[in-house]
CSV table of C-alpha atoms in Angstrom, one decimal:
chain,number,residue,atom,x,y,z
A,1,MET,CA,135.4,106.1,69.0
A,2,LEU,CA,135.9,107.1,72.6
A,3,THR,CA,138.7,104.5,73.0
A,4,VAL,CA,140.5,105.9,70.0
A,5,VAL,CA,140.3,109.4,71.3
A,6,TRP,CA,141.5,108.2,74.7
A,7,SER,CA,144.4,106.3,73.2
A,8,LEU,CA,145.4,109.3,71.0
A,9,ALA,CA,145.3,111.6,74.0
A,10,ALA,CA,147.4,109.2,76.1
A,11,PHE,CA,149.9,108.8,73.2
A,12,VAL,CA,150.3,112.6,72.9
A,13,VAL,CA,150.8,113.0,76.7
A,14,THR,CA,153.3,110.1,76.7
A,15,LEU,CA,155.3,111.3,73.7
A,16,GLY,CA,155.2,114.9,75.0
A,17,ILE,CA,156.7,113.9,78.4
A,18,LEU,CA,159.4,111.7,76.8
A,19,VAL,CA,160.4,114.2,74.2
A,20,THR,CA,160.5,117.1,76.7
A,21,PHE,CA,162.8,115.2,79.0
A,22,HIS,CA,165.0,114.0,76.2
A,23,GLU,CA,165.5,117.4,74.6
A,24,PHE,CA,165.9,119.0,78.1
A,25,GLY,CA,168.8,116.7,78.6
A,26,HIS,CA,170.5,118.1,75.5
A,27,PHE,CA,169.5,121.7,76.5
A,28,TRP,CA,170.6,121.5,80.1
A,29,VAL,CA,174.1,120.1,79.4
A,30,ALA,CA,174.5,122.5,76.4
A,31,ARG,CA,173.9,125.5,78.6
A,32,ARG,CA,176.3,124.1,81.2
A,33,CYS,CA,179.0,123.8,78.5
A,34,GLY,CA,178.5,127.4,77.5
A,35,VAL,CA,176.6,126.7,74.2
A,36,LYS,CA,174.0,129.3,73.1
A,37,VAL,CA,170.6,127.5,72.5
A,38,LEU,CA,168.5,129.2,69.8
A,39,THR,CA,165.4,127.0,70.0
A,40,PHE,CA,163.9,124.5,72.3
A,41,SER,CA,161.0,122.8,70.6
A,42,VAL,CA,158.6,120.1,71.6
A,43,GLY,CA,157.0,118.9,68.3
A,44,PHE,CA,157.7,119.8,64.7
A,45,GLY,CA,156.1,122.1,62.2
A,46,LYS,CA,154.3,125.3,62.7
A,47,PRO,CA,154.5,126.5,66.3
A,48,LEU,CA,151.2,126.4,68.2
A,49,TRP,CA,152.8,128.3,71.1
A,50,GLN,CA,156.1,130.3,71.2
A,51,ARG,CA,157.9,132.5,73.6
A,52,GLN,CA,161.3,134.1,73.5
A,53,ALA,CA,163.2,134.3,76.8
A,54,ALA,CA,165.5,137.2,77.9
A,55,ASP,CA,168.6,135.2,76.9
A,56,GLY,CA,167.3,134.9,73.3
A,57,THR,CA,166.2,131.2,73.5
A,58,VAL,CA,162.9,130.5,71.8
A,59,TYR,CA,160.7,128.0,73.5
A,60,GLN,CA,157.9,126.5,71.4
A,61,ILE,CA,155.4,123.7,70.9
A,62,GLY,CA,155.1,122.4,67.4
A,63,ALA,CA,151.9,121.3,65.6
A,64,ILE,CA,153.2,117.8,65.0
A,65,PRO,CA,153.7,116.0,68.3
A,66,LEU,CA,156.1,113.3,66.9
A,67,GLY,CA,159.4,114.5,68.3
A,68,GLY,CA,161.3,117.7,69.2
A,69,TYR,CA,164.7,119.3,68.9
A,70,VAL,CA,167.2,121.7,70.4
A,71,ARG,CA,168.7,124.1,67.9
A,72,MET,CA,172.1,125.3,69.1
A,73,LEU,CA,174.4,128.0,67.7
A,74,ASP,CA,176.7,126.1,65.3
A,75,GLY,CA,179.3,127.6,63.0
A,76,ARG,CA,178.8,124.9,60.4
A,77,VAL,CA,175.3,126.0,59.6
A,78,ASP,CA,175.0,129.6,61.0
A,79,GLU,CA,176.9,132.8,60.4
A,80,VAL,CA,178.4,133.3,63.8
A,81,PRO,CA,179.9,136.7,64.8
A,82,GLU,CA,183.4,136.6,66.1
A,83,HIS,CA,182.4,137.6,69.6
A,84,GLN,CA,180.0,134.6,69.8
A,85,ARG,CA,182.1,131.9,68.3
A,86,HIS,CA,183.0,130.6,71.8
A,87,LEU,CA,179.2,130.0,72.3
A,88,SER,CA,178.8,127.8,69.2
A,89,PHE,CA,178.5,124.0,69.5
A,90,ASN,CA,181.3,123.2,67.0
A,91,ALA,CA,183.7,125.4,69.1
A,92,LYS,CA,183.5,123.1,72.1
A,93,SER,CA,185.8,120.2,72.8
A,94,VAL,CA,185.0,116.6,71.8
A,95,PRO,CA,184.2,115.5,75.4
A,96,GLN,CA,181.8,118.5,75.8
A,97,ARG,CA,180.0,117.8,72.5
A,98,ALA,CA,179.8,114.1,73.4
A,99,ALA,CA,178.3,115.0,76.8
A,100,ILE,CA,175.7,117.3,75.1
A,101,ILE,CA,174.7,114.5,72.7
A,102,ALA,CA,174.6,111.7,75.3
A,103,ALA,CA,172.6,113.8,77.7
A,104,GLY,CA,169.3,113.2,75.8
A,105,PRO,CA,169.3,109.4,76.2
A,106,LEU,CA,170.7,109.8,79.7
A,107,ALA,CA,167.7,112.0,80.6
A,108,ASN,CA,165.3,109.3,79.4
A,109,PHE,CA,167.0,106.8,81.7
A,110,ILE,CA,166.8,109.2,84.6
A,111,LEU,CA,163.2,109.8,83.8
A,112,ALA,CA,162.5,106.1,84.0
A,113,ILE,CA,164.2,105.8,87.4
A,114,VAL,CA,162.2,108.7,88.8
A,115,VAL,CA,158.9,107.4,87.3
A,116,LEU,CA,159.4,103.9,88.7
A,117,TRP,CA,160.5,105.4,92.0
A,118,VAL,CA,157.2,107.2,92.2
A,119,MET,CA,155.3,104.1,91.1
A,120,PHE,CA,156.9,102.0,93.9
A,121,LEU,CA,156.2,104.8,96.4
A,122,LEU,CA,152.5,104.8,95.5
A,123,GLY,CA,152.4,101.0,95.4
A,124,VAL,CA,151.5,98.6,92.6
A,125,GLN,CA,148.7,96.1,92.9
A,126,SER,CA,150.2,92.9,91.6
A,127,VAL,CA,149.5,89.2,91.5
A,128,LYS,CA,151.9,86.4,92.0
A,129,PRO,CA,153.0,84.4,88.9
A,130,ILE,CA,150.8,81.4,89.7
A,131,ILE,CA,150.6,78.8,86.8
A,132,GLY,CA,147.0,77.9,86.4
A,133,ASP,CA,147.4,75.6,83.4
A,134,VAL,CA,149.9,74.4,80.9
A,135,ARG,CA,148.8,74.4,77.2
A,136,GLU,CA,149.0,71.0,75.5
A,137,GLN,CA,151.7,70.5,72.9
A,138,SER,CA,153.6,73.6,74.0
A,139,ILE,CA,157.2,73.9,75.0
A,140,ALA,CA,156.2,74.0,78.7
A,141,SER,CA,154.2,70.8,78.3
A,142,GLN,CA,157.4,68.8,77.6
A,143,VAL,CA,158.1,68.9,81.4
A,144,SER,CA,155.7,68.0,84.2
A,145,ILE,CA,155.1,71.3,85.9
A,146,PRO,CA,152.7,71.0,88.8
A,147,VAL,CA,149.5,73.1,88.6
A,148,PRO,CA,148.9,75.3,90.5
A,149,SER,CA,152.5,76.4,91.3
A,150,GLU,CA,154.3,79.7,91.6
A,151,ILE,CA,157.2,80.8,89.4
A,152,ILE,CA,159.8,82.1,91.8
A,153,ALA,CA,162.8,82.4,89.4
A,154,VAL,CA,163.8,82.2,85.7
A,155,ASP,CA,167.4,81.3,85.1
A,156,GLY,CA,168.1,82.1,88.7
A,157,ARG,CA,166.6,85.6,88.4
A,158,ARG,CA,163.9,86.1,91.1
A,159,THR,CA,160.4,86.9,89.8
A,160,GLU,CA,157.7,88.5,91.9
A,161,ASP,CA,155.0,89.0,89.3
A,162,TRP,CA,154.1,88.1,85.7
A,163,GLN,CA,155.8,91.2,84.2
A,164,GLN,CA,159.1,90.1,85.6
A,165,VAL,CA,158.5,86.6,84.3
A,166,ASN,CA,157.7,88.0,80.8
A,167,LEU,CA,160.9,90.1,80.8
A,168,ALA,CA,163.0,87.2,82.1
A,169,PHE,CA,161.8,84.9,79.3
A,170,ALA,CA,162.3,87.7,76.7
A,171,SER,CA,165.9,88.0,77.9
A,172,ALA,CA,166.4,84.2,77.5
A,173,LEU,CA,165.1,84.3,73.9
A,174,GLY,CA,167.8,82.8,71.6
A,175,GLN,CA,169.3,80.5,74.2
A,176,GLN,CA,169.2,76.7,73.9
A,177,GLN,CA,167.3,76.3,77.2
A,178,VAL,CA,165.9,78.2,80.2
A,179,THR,CA,165.6,77.0,83.8
A,180,LEU,CA,162.2,77.6,85.4
A,181,THR,CA,162.1,77.4,89.2
A,182,VAL,CA,158.7,76.8,90.7
A,183,GLN,CA,157.2,76.3,94.1
A,184,ASP,CA,154.2,74.0,94.5
A,185,GLU,CA,151.3,74.2,97.0
A,186,ARG,CA,153.4,72.3,99.6
A,187,LEU,CA,156.2,75.0,99.3
A,188,ARG,CA,158.5,72.5,97.6
A,189,GLU,CA,160.9,74.1,95.1
A,190,ARG,CA,162.0,72.4,91.9
A,191,ASP,CA,163.8,73.4,88.7
A,192,TYR,CA,162.4,72.6,85.2
A,193,VAL,CA,164.6,73.0,82.1
A,194,LEU,CA,162.7,74.1,79.0
A,195,ASP,CA,164.1,73.5,75.6
A,196,ILE,CA,163.7,76.8,73.8
A,197,ALA,CA,166.3,76.3,71.0
A,198,ASP,CA,163.5,76.5,68.3
A,199,TRP,CA,161.4,79.0,70.1
A,200,ARG,CA,160.5,82.3,68.3
A,201,LEU,CA,158.2,85.1,69.4
A,202,SER,CA,154.8,85.0,67.8
A,203,ASP,CA,153.6,88.0,65.8
A,204,GLN,CA,150.6,88.6,68.0
A,205,GLN,CA,152.5,90.4,70.8
A,206,THR,CA,151.3,87.8,73.3
A,207,PRO,CA,153.4,87.5,76.6
A,208,THR,CA,156.4,85.3,76.3
A,209,PHE,CA,155.1,82.9,79.0
A,210,VAL,CA,151.9,82.4,77.0
A,211,ASP,CA,154.0,81.7,73.9
A,212,LEU,CA,155.7,78.9,75.9
A,213,GLY,CA,152.4,77.5,77.1
A,214,LEU,CA,152.1,78.8,80.6
A,215,GLN,CA,148.7,80.0,81.5
A,216,PRO,CA,148.2,82.3,84.5
A,217,TYR,CA,145.8,81.2,87.2
A,218,GLN,CA,142.3,82.4,86.5
A,219,GLN,CA,139.3,82.5,88.8
A,220,ARG,CA,137.0,79.5,88.4
A,221,VAL,CA,133.9,80.2,86.4
A,222,SER,CA,130.9,77.9,87.0
A,223,LEU,CA,127.8,77.3,84.9
A,224,VAL,CA,125.6,78.7,87.7
A,225,LEU,CA,124.0,82.0,86.6
A,226,SER,CA,124.8,85.0,88.8
A,227,TYR,CA,122.9,87.5,86.7
A,228,VAL,CA,120.0,87.6,84.2
A,229,ALA,CA,119.4,90.8,82.4
A,230,GLU,CA,115.9,92.2,82.3
A,231,GLU,CA,113.9,91.7,79.0
A,232,SER,CA,116.8,89.6,77.7
A,233,PRO,CA,116.3,86.3,75.8
A,234,ALA,CA,117.2,84.5,79.0
A,235,ALA,CA,114.6,86.5,81.1
A,236,GLN,CA,111.9,85.8,78.4
A,237,ALA,CA,112.7,82.1,78.7
A,238,ASP,CA,112.4,82.2,82.5
A,239,LEU,CA,116.0,81.6,83.3
A,240,ARG,CA,116.8,82.7,86.8
A,241,VAL,CA,119.8,83.5,89.0
A,242,GLY,CA,121.1,80.2,90.5
A,243,ASP,CA,120.2,78.1,87.6
A,244,LYS,CA,123.0,75.8,86.4
A,245,ILE,CA,123.2,75.2,82.7
A,246,VAL,CA,123.7,71.4,82.0
A,247,GLU,CA,123.0,71.0,78.3
A,248,PHE,CA,122.7,73.3,75.3
A,249,ASP,CA,120.2,72.0,72.7
A,250,GLY,CA,121.2,68.4,73.6
A,251,THR,CA,124.9,69.0,73.8
A,252,PRO,CA,126.3,68.5,77.4
A,253,VAL,CA,128.4,71.5,78.5
A,254,VAL,CA,131.3,71.3,80.8
A,255,ASP,CA,132.6,74.9,81.2
A,256,TRP,CA,131.5,78.5,80.5
A,257,SER,CA,133.9,78.9,77.6
A,258,GLN,CA,132.2,76.1,75.7
A,259,THR,CA,128.7,77.4,76.6
A,260,ARG,CA,129.6,81.0,75.5
A,261,GLN,CA,130.9,79.7,72.2
A,262,LEU,CA,127.6,77.8,71.6
A,263,ILE,CA,125.5,80.9,72.4
A,264,MET,CA,127.6,83.1,70.2
A,265,SER,CA,127.3,80.7,67.2
A,266,SER,CA,123.5,80.3,67.6
A,267,ALA,CA,122.3,83.8,66.8
A,268,GLY,CA,118.5,83.9,66.1
A,269,GLN,CA,118.0,80.2,66.7
A,270,GLN,CA,115.5,78.5,69.1
A,271,VAL,CA,117.3,76.0,71.3
A,272,ILE,CA,116.5,74.0,74.4
A,273,LEU,CA,118.5,74.8,77.5
A,274,SER,CA,118.6,72.1,80.2
A,275,VAL,CA,119.1,73.7,83.6
A,276,GLU,CA,119.3,72.4,87.1
A,277,ARG,CA,117.1,74.4,89.5
A,278,ASN,CA,116.6,73.4,93.2
A,279,GLY,CA,117.6,69.9,92.5
A,280,GLN,CA,115.3,69.5,89.5
A,281,LEU,CA,116.2,69.3,85.8
A,282,LEU,CA,114.2,71.7,83.6
A,283,ALA,CA,114.1,72.0,79.8
A,284,LEU,CA,113.6,75.6,78.7
A,285,PRO,CA,113.0,76.7,75.1
A,286,VAL,CA,115.1,79.9,74.4
A,287,THR,CA,115.4,82.1,71.3
A,288,ILE,CA,119.0,83.3,71.2
A,289,GLY,CA,119.3,87.0,70.6
A,290,SER,CA,121.4,88.5,67.8
A,291,ARG,CA,123.8,91.4,67.6
A,292,GLU,CA,125.9,92.7,64.7
A,293,LEU,CA,129.6,92.8,65.4
A,294,GLU,CA,132.0,93.6,62.6
A,295,GLN,CA,129.5,92.6,59.9
A,296,GLU,CA,128.8,89.3,61.6
A,297,SER,CA,125.8,88.2,63.7
A,298,ILE,CA,126.7,87.2,67.2
A,299,GLY,CA,124.3,85.4,69.5
A,300,PHE,CA,123.7,86.6,73.0
A,301,LEU,CA,121.6,85.3,76.0
A,302,GLY,CA,121.8,88.1,78.5
A,303,VAL,CA,123.3,86.1,81.4
A,304,GLU,CA,126.5,86.1,83.5
A,305,PRO,CA,128.1,83.1,85.1
A,306,THR,CA,129.3,82.8,88.7
A,307,VAL,CA,132.9,83.7,89.1
A,308,ALA,CA,134.8,82.6,92.2
A,309,PRO,CA,136.7,85.4,94.0
A,310,TYR,CA,140.5,85.6,93.2
A,311,PRO,CA,142.5,84.1,96.1
A,312,GLU,CA,143.7,86.9,98.3
A,313,GLU,CA,147.0,85.0,99.0
A,314,TYR,CA,147.8,85.4,95.3
A,315,ARG,CA,147.6,89.2,95.6
A,316,PHE,CA,150.2,91.6,96.9
A,317,VAL,CA,151.3,95.2,96.7
A,318,GLN,CA,154.7,96.2,95.5
A,319,GLN,CA,155.4,99.2,97.7
A,320,TYR,CA,158.6,100.5,99.1
A,321,GLY,CA,159.9,103.4,101.2
A,322,PHE,CA,161.7,106.5,100.0
A,323,ILE,CA,165.2,104.9,99.7
A,324,ASP,CA,164.2,101.4,98.9
A,325,GLY,CA,161.8,102.7,96.2
A,326,LEU,CA,164.7,104.6,94.6
A,327,ILE,CA,166.9,101.5,94.7
A,328,LYS,CA,164.1,99.4,93.2
A,329,GLY,CA,163.4,102.0,90.5
A,330,THR,CA,167.1,102.1,89.6
A,331,GLU,CA,167.4,98.3,89.5
A,332,ARG,CA,164.2,97.9,87.3
A,333,THR,CA,165.5,100.6,84.9
A,334,TRP,CA,168.8,98.8,84.5
A,335,GLU,CA,167.0,95.6,83.9
A,336,LEU,CA,165.0,97.3,81.1
A,337,ILE,CA,168.1,98.8,79.6
A,338,VAL,CA,169.9,95.5,79.5
A,339,LEU,CA,166.8,93.8,78.0
A,340,SER,CA,166.3,96.5,75.4
A,341,VAL,CA,170.0,96.2,74.3
A,342,LYS,CA,169.7,92.4,74.1
A,343,MET,CA,166.5,92.6,72.0
A,344,LEU,CA,168.1,95.0,69.6
A,345,GLY,CA,171.0,92.6,69.2
A,346,LYS,CA,168.5,89.7,68.6
A,347,LEU,CA,166.7,91.8,66.0
A,348,VAL,CA,170.0,92.4,64.2
A,349,THR,CA,171.0,88.7,64.4
A,350,GLY,CA,167.5,87.5,63.3
A,351,VAL,CA,166.6,85.8,66.6
A,352,VAL,CA,163.7,88.3,66.8
A,353,SER,CA,161.8,88.9,63.6
A,354,VAL,CA,161.1,92.4,62.3
A,355,SER,CA,157.4,91.4,62.4
A,356,ASN,CA,157.6,91.9,66.1
A,357,LEU,CA,158.4,95.6,65.7
A,358,SER,CA,155.7,97.9,67.0
A,359,GLY,CA,155.0,101.4,65.7
A,360,PRO,CA,153.1,104.5,67.0
A,361,VAL,CA,149.7,102.7,66.8
A,362,ALA,CA,150.8,100.0,69.2
A,363,ILE,CA,152.3,102.6,71.5
A,364,ALA,CA,149.1,104.6,71.4
A,365,GLU,CA,147.1,101.5,72.3
A,366,GLY,CA,149.5,100.7,75.1
A,367,ALA,CA,149.4,104.2,76.5
A,368,GLY,CA,145.6,104.3,76.4
A,369,THR,CA,145.2,100.9,78.0
A,370,SER,CA,147.7,101.6,80.8
A,371,ALA,CA,146.2,105.0,81.5
A,372,SER,CA,142.8,103.5,81.8
A,373,TYR,CA,144.0,101.1,84.5
A,374,GLY,CA,145.3,103.9,86.6
A,375,LEU,CA,148.3,106.2,87.3
A,376,VAL,CA,150.7,103.6,88.6
A,377,TYR,CA,150.2,101.4,85.5
A,378,PHE,CA,150.7,104.4,83.2
A,379,LEU,CA,153.9,105.2,85.0
A,380,GLY,CA,155.2,101.7,84.4
A,381,PHE,CA,154.4,102.0,80.7
A,382,LEU,CA,156.0,105.5,80.6
A,383,ALA,CA,159.2,104.1,82.1
A,384,LEU,CA,159.3,101.2,79.6
A,385,ILE,CA,158.9,103.5,76.6
A,386,SER,CA,161.4,106.0,78.0
A,387,VAL,CA,164.1,103.4,78.4
A,388,ASN,CA,163.4,102.1,74.8
A,389,LEU,CA,163.7,105.7,73.5
A,390,GLY,CA,167.0,106.2,75.3
A,391,VAL,CA,168.4,102.9,74.0
A,392,ILE,CA,167.2,103.4,70.4
A,393,ASN,CA,168.8,106.9,70.3
A,394,LEU,CA,172.2,105.3,71.3
A,395,VAL,CA,172.1,103.0,68.3
A,396,PRO,CA,175.1,104.0,66.1
A,397,LEU,CA,173.1,105.3,63.1
A,398,PRO,CA,174.1,108.8,61.9
A,399,VAL,CA,170.7,110.3,62.3
A,400,LEU,CA,170.5,109.3,65.9
A,401,ASP,CA,172.5,110.4,68.9
A,402,GLY,CA,174.5,107.2,68.8
A,403,GLY,CA,175.7,108.1,65.3
A,404,HIS,CA,176.8,111.5,66.3
A,405,LEU,CA,178.8,109.9,69.2
A,406,VAL,CA,180.5,107.6,66.7
A,407,PHE,CA,181.6,110.6,64.6
A,408,LEU,CA,182.9,112.3,67.7
A,409,ALA,CA,184.8,109.1,68.7
A,410,VAL,CA,186.5,109.0,65.3
A,411,GLU,CA,187.3,112.7,65.6
A,412,GLY,CA,188.8,112.1,69.0
A,413,VAL,CA,191.1,109.4,67.6
A,414,ARG,CA,192.0,111.2,64.3
A,415,GLY,CA,192.3,114.6,65.8
A,416,LYS,CA,190.1,116.2,63.2
A,417,PRO,CA,186.4,115.9,62.3
A,418,VAL,CA,184.9,113.4,59.8
A,419,SER,CA,184.5,115.2,56.5
A,420,GLU,CA,181.1,116.6,55.7
A,421,ARG,CA,180.9,114.6,52.5
A,422,VAL,CA,181.4,111.3,54.4
A,423,GLN,CA,178.9,112.4,57.1
A,424,GLU,CA,176.3,113.2,54.4
A,425,VAL,CA,176.6,109.8,52.9
A,426,PHE,CA,176.1,108.1,56.2
A,427,TYR,CA,173.2,110.4,57.2
A,428,ARG,CA,171.4,109.3,54.0
A,429,ILE,CA,172.1,105.6,54.7
A,430,GLY,CA,171.0,106.0,58.3
A,431,GLY,CA,167.9,107.9,57.3
A,432,ALA,CA,166.9,105.3,54.8
A,433,LEU,CA,167.3,102.5,57.5
A,434,ILE,CA,165.2,104.4,60.0
A,435,PHE,CA,162.5,105.1,57.4
A,436,ALA,CA,162.5,101.4,56.5
A,437,LEU,CA,162.2,100.3,60.1
A,438,MET,CA,159.4,102.8,60.8
A,439,ALA,CA,157.6,101.6,57.6
A,440,ILE,CA,157.8,98.0,58.8
A,441,ALA,CA,156.6,98.9,62.3
A,442,ILE,CA,153.6,100.9,61.0
A,443,SER,CA,152.8,98.0,58.6
A,444,ASN,CA,152.9,95.6,61.5
A,445,ASP,CA,150.5,97.8,63.5
A,446,ILE,CA,148.1,97.9,60.5
A,447,LEU,CA,148.2,94.1,60.1
A,448,ARG,CA,147.5,93.6,63.8
A,449,LEU,CA,144.5,95.9,63.7
A,450,SER,CA,143.1,94.1,60.6
A,451,GLN,CA,143.3,90.6,62.2
């Protein structure tokens, strides 16, 4: 329950920041173009807070935190007195109106740059993209990639961490092949060409490199116990710290994953654990404990294995100075914009399935998870969503900023506005498409939660 509340709170904060900056972009440019702003609202519905400024603009926070709007004086919907017509939106030139509309998405891109700049100033704890294993019968297993080795480039694009590897593979989706440049333990570089002609993203929102079969390096986990909980089934069976599990009820065990699975599937059963202690082999009878998890009994023992420390040479901090951080933030924002545009194109062409769309539930989960990791990780998530919001708003659908810009472009060419009847038809079509996509995204969220 606490996780849900935390995710909802992070979602509201994230959406509030994004909407405020987006609408402020419209607001700021409208004021600079001499348009009278009637209402600046963050959220829809009944106002929870409202204040009218001296210039007549009403600032408010709506009860439904799923968007916002800037209402400007407009002769097409308002009765505008003669002495205020020059202050109405429709009285402005096509370039001025286009600037006002484009300012919202542009504000989201600027926000992403600033947020990433702050993130790089603070410093991001990262790990190098070290390949720890290659999954059998995967795309990556078709070539002999040495393990461990570091991914230093994808299609010639340098990669410093796993996030950049993930984005680089996403960008390559739909190509016939992708070139992976790795560096082995002896610092020798080599290119490997992966055949990705038939590769499609899975519906489970796993990272692209995992889809391809590349497993990040993980700390080695031994079968030597590092902790035994008091009054646990293990303690009652006289298991001790330092014991090494050798067999589980006659079945030899080779790693902790196998051992954990055997424990979980033996709820309430009495088994014999063979352990090595001080060079001697002991057979200890143990009654596996039982816990209810999602209407299923799960076995537990009350022990933890010994985990080797993560190699310090694989860790690094992405931190830059005032100017370099701004440059890096701008570069990363541009990369995200290009990737977002490419992914939208792949969605339209069918390279990416609509089953990969995410809705508000997935965003809330991402916001909560990133916020729980710390400020810098939340800033990275905020920048990603801000870029996506800016790009999506530029899609040429009439209900979005991009659709309004298309109408203005037609007006600029024709010398007169598109008729209200034609606009109304396109608004309905655009609204239906947006509603359908949102329904699919929310359905995908629900399906992922139920799995």
